């Protein structure tokens, strides 16, 4: 099975059939798809200016979509390298029990679904790399009360998501499944109650 870099070379190769170049870009999403395969594809197509169903997109647009995906992948791989180094140091220092961020991270290793969007048509509009930078920044600070990607505070608990975990707080503005470790317990409870105010 071809790796991400090999597939990326095919997307760029003007000697390859256009259908193969498009197919190779889709296959890249099996290796790295921050919103999930369908939502990431929809995002890349809309940002690069071709329709998701377009079987003969402009090759320059395919390459533009690939470049956005590659930049985001570089951001995520750098985070994973830092994460691995931190865990190694923590284990060396005697901290063997992983925290909630570590539990979440195990489910997203490799970058698939790190900002899961269950509805493939609802996802952040910013470049993927920027979305991941915001998410990573949120993972590295104290939990907050809003979506780390768009800043909205309209979070709703959704069940039956096509993802693991299969339920959690979803931002009604940008559509991501917000990682639980970036939200305060009060915010999580608020989302579970459907936005009803809790008693003090």
PDB file of C-alpha atoms in Angstrom:
ATOM      1  CA  UNK A   1       0.000   0.000   0.000  1.00  0.00           C
ATOM      2  CA  UNK A   2       1.405   3.399  -1.003  1.00  0.00           C
ATOM      3  CA  UNK A   3       2.335   5.870   1.723  1.00  0.00           C
ATOM      4  CA  UNK A   4       1.340   9.524   1.925  1.00  0.00           C
ATOM      5  CA  UNK A   5       4.496  10.828   0.224  1.00  0.00           C
ATOM      6  CA  UNK A   6       4.235   8.351  -2.632  1.00  0.00           C
ATOM      7  CA  UNK A   7       0.609   9.306  -3.202  1.00  0.00           C
ATOM      8  CA  UNK A   8       1.515  13.006  -3.052  1.00  0.00           C
ATOM      9  CA  UNK A   9       4.124  12.473  -5.776  1.00  0.00           C
ATOM     10  CA  UNK A  10       1.438  10.944  -7.995  1.00  0.00           C
ATOM     11  CA  UNK A  11      -0.846  13.937  -7.410  1.00  0.00           C
ATOM     12  CA  UNK A  12       1.955  16.248  -8.573  1.00  0.00           C
ATOM     13  CA  UNK A  13       3.130  14.124 -11.498  1.00  0.00           C
ATOM     14  CA  UNK A  14       1.953  15.693 -14.793  1.00  0.00           C
ATOM     15  CA  UNK A  15       2.775  12.402 -16.503  1.00  0.00           C
ATOM     16  CA  UNK A  16       0.037  10.620 -14.557  1.00  0.00           C
ATOM     17  CA  UNK A  17      -3.497  10.355 -15.836  1.00  0.00           C
ATOM     18  CA  UNK A  18      -5.741  13.040 -14.278  1.00  0.00           C
ATOM     19  CA  UNK A  19      -8.062  10.388 -12.850  1.00  0.00           C
ATOM     20  CA  UNK A  20      -5.094   8.762 -11.083  1.00  0.00           C
ATOM     21  CA  UNK A  21      -3.958  12.119  -9.706  1.00  0.00           C
ATOM     22  CA  UNK A  22      -7.428  12.786  -8.258  1.00  0.00           C
ATOM     23  CA  UNK A  23      -7.629   9.222  -6.922  1.00  0.00           C
ATOM     24  CA  UNK A  24      -4.205   9.616  -5.284  1.00  0.00           C
ATOM     25  CA  UNK A  25      -5.340  12.784  -3.519  1.00  0.00           C
ATOM     26  CA  UNK A  26      -8.379  10.910  -2.189  1.00  0.00           C
ATOM     27  CA  UNK A  27      -6.086   8.077  -1.042  1.00  0.00           C
ATOM     28  CA  UNK A  28      -3.957  10.627   0.869  1.00  0.00           C
ATOM     29  CA  UNK A  29      -7.001  11.103   3.090  1.00  0.00           C
ATOM     30  CA  UNK A  30      -6.743   7.489   4.209  1.00  0.00           C
ATOM     31  CA  UNK A  31      -3.406   8.503   5.742  1.00  0.00           C
ATOM     32  CA  UNK A  32      -4.319  11.941   7.080  1.00  0.00           C
ATOM     33  CA  UNK A  33      -7.797  13.451   7.335  1.00  0.00           C
ATOM     34  CA  UNK A  34      -8.266  15.851  10.277  1.00  0.00           C
ATOM     35  CA  UNK A  35     -12.042  16.202   9.792  1.00  0.00           C
ATOM     36  CA  UNK A  36     -12.527  12.591   8.701  1.00  0.00           C
ATOM     37  CA  UNK A  37     -12.332  11.435   5.082  1.00  0.00           C
ATOM     38  CA  UNK A  38     -15.535  12.921   3.663  1.00  0.00           C
ATOM     39  CA  UNK A  39     -15.440  16.256   5.485  1.00  0.00           C
ATOM     40  CA  UNK A  40     -11.729  16.770   4.756  1.00  0.00           C
ATOM     41  CA  UNK A  41     -12.355  16.037   1.068  1.00  0.00           C
ATOM     42  CA  UNK A  42     -15.255  18.527   1.001  1.00  0.00           C
ATOM     43  CA  UNK A  43     -13.056  21.114   2.719  1.00  0.00           C
ATOM     44  CA  UNK A  44     -10.125  20.676   0.313  1.00  0.00           C
ATOM     45  CA  UNK A  45     -12.380  20.800  -2.740  1.00  0.00           C
ATOM     46  CA  UNK A  46     -14.145  23.968  -1.614  1.00  0.00           C
ATOM     47  CA  UNK A  47     -10.889  25.736  -0.722  1.00  0.00           C
ATOM     48  CA  UNK A  48      -9.150  24.685  -3.957  1.00  0.00           C
ATOM     49  CA  UNK A  49     -12.165  25.564  -6.097  1.00  0.00           C
ATOM     50  CA  UNK A  50     -13.455  22.316  -7.544  1.00  0.00           C
ATOM     51  CA  UNK A  51     -16.549  20.246  -6.817  1.00  0.00           C
ATOM     52  CA  UNK A  52     -16.175  17.071  -4.730  1.00  0.00           C
ATOM     53  CA  UNK A  53     -17.782  15.063  -7.561  1.00  0.00           C
ATOM     54  CA  UNK A  54     -15.631  16.658 -10.306  1.00  0.00           C
ATOM     55  CA  UNK A  55     -13.846  13.764 -12.020  1.00  0.00           C
ATOM     56  CA  UNK A  56     -11.607  16.051 -14.112  1.00  0.00           C
ATOM     57  CA  UNK A  57     -10.532  18.944 -11.906  1.00  0.00           C
ATOM     58  CA  UNK A  58      -7.854  21.394 -12.979  1.00  0.00           C
ATOM     59  CA  UNK A  59      -4.509  19.751 -12.036  1.00  0.00           C
ATOM     60  CA  UNK A  60      -3.324  23.021 -10.471  1.00  0.00           C
ATOM     61  CA  UNK A  61      -6.329  22.899  -8.138  1.00  0.00           C
ATOM     62  CA  UNK A  62      -5.523  19.314  -7.172  1.00  0.00           C
ATOM     63  CA  UNK A  63      -1.982  20.393  -6.287  1.00  0.00           C
ATOM     64  CA  UNK A  64      -3.302  23.371  -4.285  1.00  0.00           C
ATOM     65  CA  UNK A  65      -5.507  21.005  -2.281  1.00  0.00           C
ATOM     66  CA  UNK A  66      -2.547  18.692  -1.726  1.00  0.00           C
ATOM     67  CA  UNK A  67      -0.373  21.594  -0.542  1.00  0.00           C
ATOM     68  CA  UNK A  68      -2.945  22.568   2.064  1.00  0.00           C
ATOM     69  CA  UNK A  69      -3.152  18.960   3.241  1.00  0.00           C
ATOM     70  CA  UNK A  70       0.658  18.636   3.390  1.00  0.00           C
ATOM     71  CA  UNK A  71       1.035  21.817   5.430  1.00  0.00           C
ATOM     72  CA  UNK A  72      -1.546  20.603   7.933  1.00  0.00           C
ATOM     73  CA  UNK A  73       0.109  17.194   8.096  1.00  0.00           C
ATOM     74  CA  UNK A  74       3.464  18.851   8.892  1.00  0.00           C
ATOM     75  CA  UNK A  75       1.842  20.765  11.756  1.00  0.00           C
ATOM     76  CA  UNK A  76       0.297  17.574  13.139  1.00  0.00           C
ATOM     77  CA  UNK A  77       3.442  15.439  12.767  1.00  0.00           C
ATOM     78  CA  UNK A  78       5.451  18.076  14.647  1.00  0.00           C
ATOM     79  CA  UNK A  79       2.863  17.961  17.448  1.00  0.00           C
ATOM     80  CA  UNK A  80       3.015  14.157  17.562  1.00  0.00           C
ATOM     81  CA  UNK A  81       6.818  14.280  17.783  1.00  0.00           C
ATOM     82  CA  UNK A  82       6.602  16.740  20.699  1.00  0.00           C
ATOM     83  CA  UNK A  83       3.887  14.623  22.331  1.00  0.00           C
ATOM     84  CA  UNK A  84       6.002  11.462  22.084  1.00  0.00           C
ATOM     85  CA  UNK A  85       9.029  13.237  23.532  1.00  0.00           C
ATOM     86  CA  UNK A  86       6.957  14.643  26.413  1.00  0.00           C
ATOM     87  CA  UNK A  87       5.533  11.212  27.264  1.00  0.00           C
ATOM     88  CA  UNK A  88       9.012   9.668  27.143  1.00  0.00           C
ATOM     89  CA  UNK A  89      10.290  12.306  29.574  1.00  0.00           C
ATOM     90  CA  UNK A  90       7.255  11.874  31.859  1.00  0.00           C
ATOM     91  CA  UNK A  91       7.789   8.109  31.993  1.00  0.00           C
ATOM     92  CA  UNK A  92      11.474   8.656  32.744  1.00  0.00           C
ATOM     93  CA  UNK A  93      10.455  10.969  35.584  1.00  0.00           C
ATOM     94  CA  UNK A  94       8.067   8.350  36.995  1.00  0.00           C
ATOM     95  CA  UNK A  95       4.760   9.678  35.641  1.00  0.00           C
ATOM     96  CA  UNK A  96       3.348   6.475  34.179  1.00  0.00           C
ATOM     97  CA  UNK A  97      -0.370   7.231  34.210  1.00  0.00           C
ATOM     98  CA  UNK A  98      -1.448   9.173  31.105  1.00  0.00           C
ATOM     99  CA  UNK A  99      -3.867  12.104  31.418  1.00  0.00           C
ATOM    100  CA  UNK A 100      -7.072  12.900  29.541  1.00  0.00           C
ATOM    101  CA  UNK A 101      -5.181  14.551  26.669  1.00  0.00           C
ATOM    102  CA  UNK A 102      -3.167  11.359  26.277  1.00  0.00           C
ATOM    103  CA  UNK A 103      -6.351   9.266  26.207  1.00  0.00           C
ATOM    104  CA  UNK A 104      -7.788  11.522  23.486  1.00  0.00           C
ATOM    105  CA  UNK A 105      -4.514  11.505  21.570  1.00  0.00           C
ATOM    106  CA  UNK A 106      -4.430   7.707  21.347  1.00  0.00           C
ATOM    107  CA  UNK A 107      -7.723   7.818  19.421  1.00  0.00           C
ATOM    108  CA  UNK A 108      -6.336  10.308  16.899  1.00  0.00           C
ATOM    109  CA  UNK A 109      -2.815   8.999  16.334  1.00  0.00           C
ATOM    110  CA  UNK A 110      -1.738   9.768  12.790  1.00  0.00           C
ATOM    111  CA  UNK A 111      -4.124  12.702  12.489  1.00  0.00           C
ATOM    112  CA  UNK A 112      -7.332  10.972  11.449  1.00  0.00           C
ATOM    113  CA  UNK A 113     -10.355  12.765  12.882  1.00  0.00           C
ATOM    114  CA  UNK A 114      -8.474  15.092  15.238  1.00  0.00           C
ATOM    115  CA  UNK A 115     -11.139  17.715  14.534  1.00  0.00           C
ATOM    116  CA  UNK A 116     -13.871  15.272  13.506  1.00  0.00           C
ATOM    117  CA  UNK A 117     -16.806  16.701  11.559  1.00  0.00           C
ATOM    118  CA  UNK A 118     -19.673  14.228  11.489  1.00  0.00           C
ATOM    119  CA  UNK A 119     -21.545  16.198   8.818  1.00  0.00           C
ATOM    120  CA  UNK A 120     -19.146  16.287   5.837  1.00  0.00           C
ATOM    121  CA  UNK A 121     -20.631  19.591   4.629  1.00  0.00           C
ATOM    122  CA  UNK A 122     -20.110  21.410   7.952  1.00  0.00           C
ATOM    123  CA  UNK A 123     -16.463  22.116   8.798  1.00  0.00           C
ATOM    124  CA  UNK A 124     -14.220  25.105   9.541  1.00  0.00           C
ATOM    125  CA  UNK A 125     -13.475  27.382   6.591  1.00  0.00           C
ATOM    126  CA  UNK A 126      -9.931  28.315   7.630  1.00  0.00           C
ATOM    127  CA  UNK A 127      -6.883  26.479   6.245  1.00  0.00           C
ATOM    128  CA  UNK A 128      -6.410  23.045   7.833  1.00  0.00           C
ATOM    129  CA  UNK A 129      -3.008  23.996   9.258  1.00  0.00           C
ATOM    130  CA  UNK A 130      -4.505  26.993  11.078  1.00  0.00           C
ATOM    131  CA  UNK A 131      -7.309  24.858  12.509  1.00  0.00           C
ATOM    132  CA  UNK A 132      -4.767  22.329  13.803  1.00  0.00           C
ATOM    133  CA  UNK A 133      -2.583  25.066  15.304  1.00  0.00           C
ATOM    134  CA  UNK A 134      -5.586  26.384  17.240  1.00  0.00           C
ATOM    135  CA  UNK A 135      -6.510  22.891  18.387  1.00  0.00           C
ATOM    136  CA  UNK A 136      -2.950  22.109  19.494  1.00  0.00           C
ATOM    137  CA  UNK A 137      -2.734  25.421  21.365  1.00  0.00           C
ATOM    138  CA  UNK A 138      -5.938  24.501  23.215  1.00  0.00           C
ATOM    139  CA  UNK A 139      -4.545  21.072  24.126  1.00  0.00           C
ATOM    140  CA  UNK A 140      -1.500  22.764  25.650  1.00  0.00           C
ATOM    141  CA  UNK A 141      -3.351  25.230  27.905  1.00  0.00           C
ATOM    142  CA  UNK A 142      -5.962  25.059  30.626  1.00  0.00           C
ATOM    143  CA  UNK A 143      -9.451  23.874  29.576  1.00  0.00           C
ATOM    144  CA  UNK A 144     -11.834  26.566  28.380  1.00  0.00           C
ATOM    145  CA  UNK A 145     -15.520  27.181  27.760  1.00  0.00           C
ATOM    146  CA  UNK A 146     -15.641  27.528  23.968  1.00  0.00           C
ATOM    147  CA  UNK A 147     -14.676  25.849  20.720  1.00  0.00           C
ATOM    148  CA  UNK A 148     -10.883  26.047  20.339  1.00  0.00           C
ATOM    149  CA  UNK A 149     -11.169  26.405  16.567  1.00  0.00           C
ATOM    150  CA  UNK A 150     -13.786  29.122  16.032  1.00  0.00           C
ATOM    151  CA  UNK A 151     -14.307  30.474  19.564  1.00  0.00           C
ATOM    152  CA  UNK A 152     -18.069  29.828  19.557  1.00  0.00           C
ATOM    153  CA  UNK A 153     -19.701  28.812  22.820  1.00  0.00           C
ATOM    154  CA  UNK A 154     -22.647  26.960  21.261  1.00  0.00           C
ATOM    155  CA  UNK A 155     -21.719  23.352  22.017  1.00  0.00           C
ATOM    156  CA  UNK A 156     -24.258  20.539  21.844  1.00  0.00           C
ATOM    157  CA  UNK A 157     -23.760  16.961  23.007  1.00  0.00           C
ATOM    158  CA  UNK A 158     -24.321  14.609  20.079  1.00  0.00           C
ATOM    159  CA  UNK A 159     -24.719  10.835  20.163  1.00  0.00           C
ATOM    160  CA  UNK A 160     -24.242   8.240  17.436  1.00  0.00           C
ATOM    161  CA  UNK A 161     -21.278   9.954  15.809  1.00  0.00           C
ATOM    162  CA  UNK A 162     -19.463   7.966  13.134  1.00  0.00           C
ATOM    163  CA  UNK A 163     -16.267   8.254  15.176  1.00  0.00           C
ATOM    164  CA  UNK A 164     -14.623   7.166  18.409  1.00  0.00           C
ATOM    165  CA  UNK A 165     -15.739   8.491  20.825  1.00  0.00           C
ATOM    166  CA  UNK A 166     -19.217   8.138  19.361  1.00  0.00           C
ATOM    167  CA  UNK A 167     -20.626  10.963  21.474  1.00  0.00           C
ATOM    168  CA  UNK A 168     -19.384  14.302  22.666  1.00  0.00           C
ATOM    169  CA  UNK A 169     -19.584  18.099  22.433  1.00  0.00           C
ATOM    170  CA  UNK A 170     -20.028  19.332  18.874  1.00  0.00           C
ATOM    171  CA  UNK A 171     -19.601  22.990  17.939  1.00  0.00           C
ATOM    172  CA  UNK A 172     -22.771  24.138  16.198  1.00  0.00           C
ATOM    173  CA  UNK A 173     -20.822  26.856  14.342  1.00  0.00           C
ATOM    174  CA  UNK A 174     -17.845  25.055  12.768  1.00  0.00           C
ATOM    175  CA  UNK A 175     -19.057  21.472  13.184  1.00  0.00           C
ATOM    176  CA  UNK A 176     -16.065  19.884  14.933  1.00  0.00           C
ATOM    177  CA  UNK A 177     -16.289  17.322  17.698  1.00  0.00           C
ATOM    178  CA  UNK A 178     -14.468  19.321  20.363  1.00  0.00           C
ATOM    179  CA  UNK A 179     -11.899  17.224  22.263  1.00  0.00           C
ATOM    180  CA  UNK A 180     -13.161  16.826  25.822  1.00  0.00           C
ATOM    181  CA  UNK A 181      -9.778  17.668  27.424  1.00  0.00           C
ATOM    182  CA  UNK A 182      -9.922  21.238  26.068  1.00  0.00           C
ATOM    183  CA  UNK A 183     -13.234  21.995  27.826  1.00  0.00           C
ATOM    184  CA  UNK A 184     -13.972  22.610  31.492  1.00  0.00           C
ATOM    185  CA  UNK A 185     -16.177  20.098  33.369  1.00  0.00           C
ATOM    186  CA  UNK A 186     -18.872  22.782  33.632  1.00  0.00           C
ATOM    187  CA  UNK A 187     -18.836  23.349  29.857  1.00  0.00           C
ATOM    188  CA  UNK A 188     -19.065  19.609  29.209  1.00  0.00           C
ATOM    189  CA  UNK A 189     -22.029  19.331  31.574  1.00  0.00           C
ATOM    190  CA  UNK A 190     -23.663  22.346  29.940  1.00  0.00           C
ATOM    191  CA  UNK A 191     -23.341  20.665  26.524  1.00  0.00           C
ATOM    192  CA  UNK A 192     -24.753  17.395  27.919  1.00  0.00           C
ATOM    193  CA  UNK A 193     -27.790  19.244  29.239  1.00  0.00           C
ATOM    194  CA  UNK A 194     -28.476  20.683  25.796  1.00  0.00           C
ATOM    195  CA  UNK A 195     -27.407  24.197  26.699  1.00  0.00           C
ATOM    196  CA  UNK A 196     -29.578  24.438  29.821  1.00  0.00           C
ATOM    197  CA  UNK A 197     -28.108  26.541  32.574  1.00  0.00           C
ATOM    198  CA  UNK A 198     -26.988  24.555  35.608  1.00  0.00           C
ATOM    199  CA  UNK A 199     -27.750  25.622  39.135  1.00  0.00           C
ATOM    200  CA  UNK A 200     -24.812  27.192  40.915  1.00  0.00           C
TER     201      UNK A 200
END
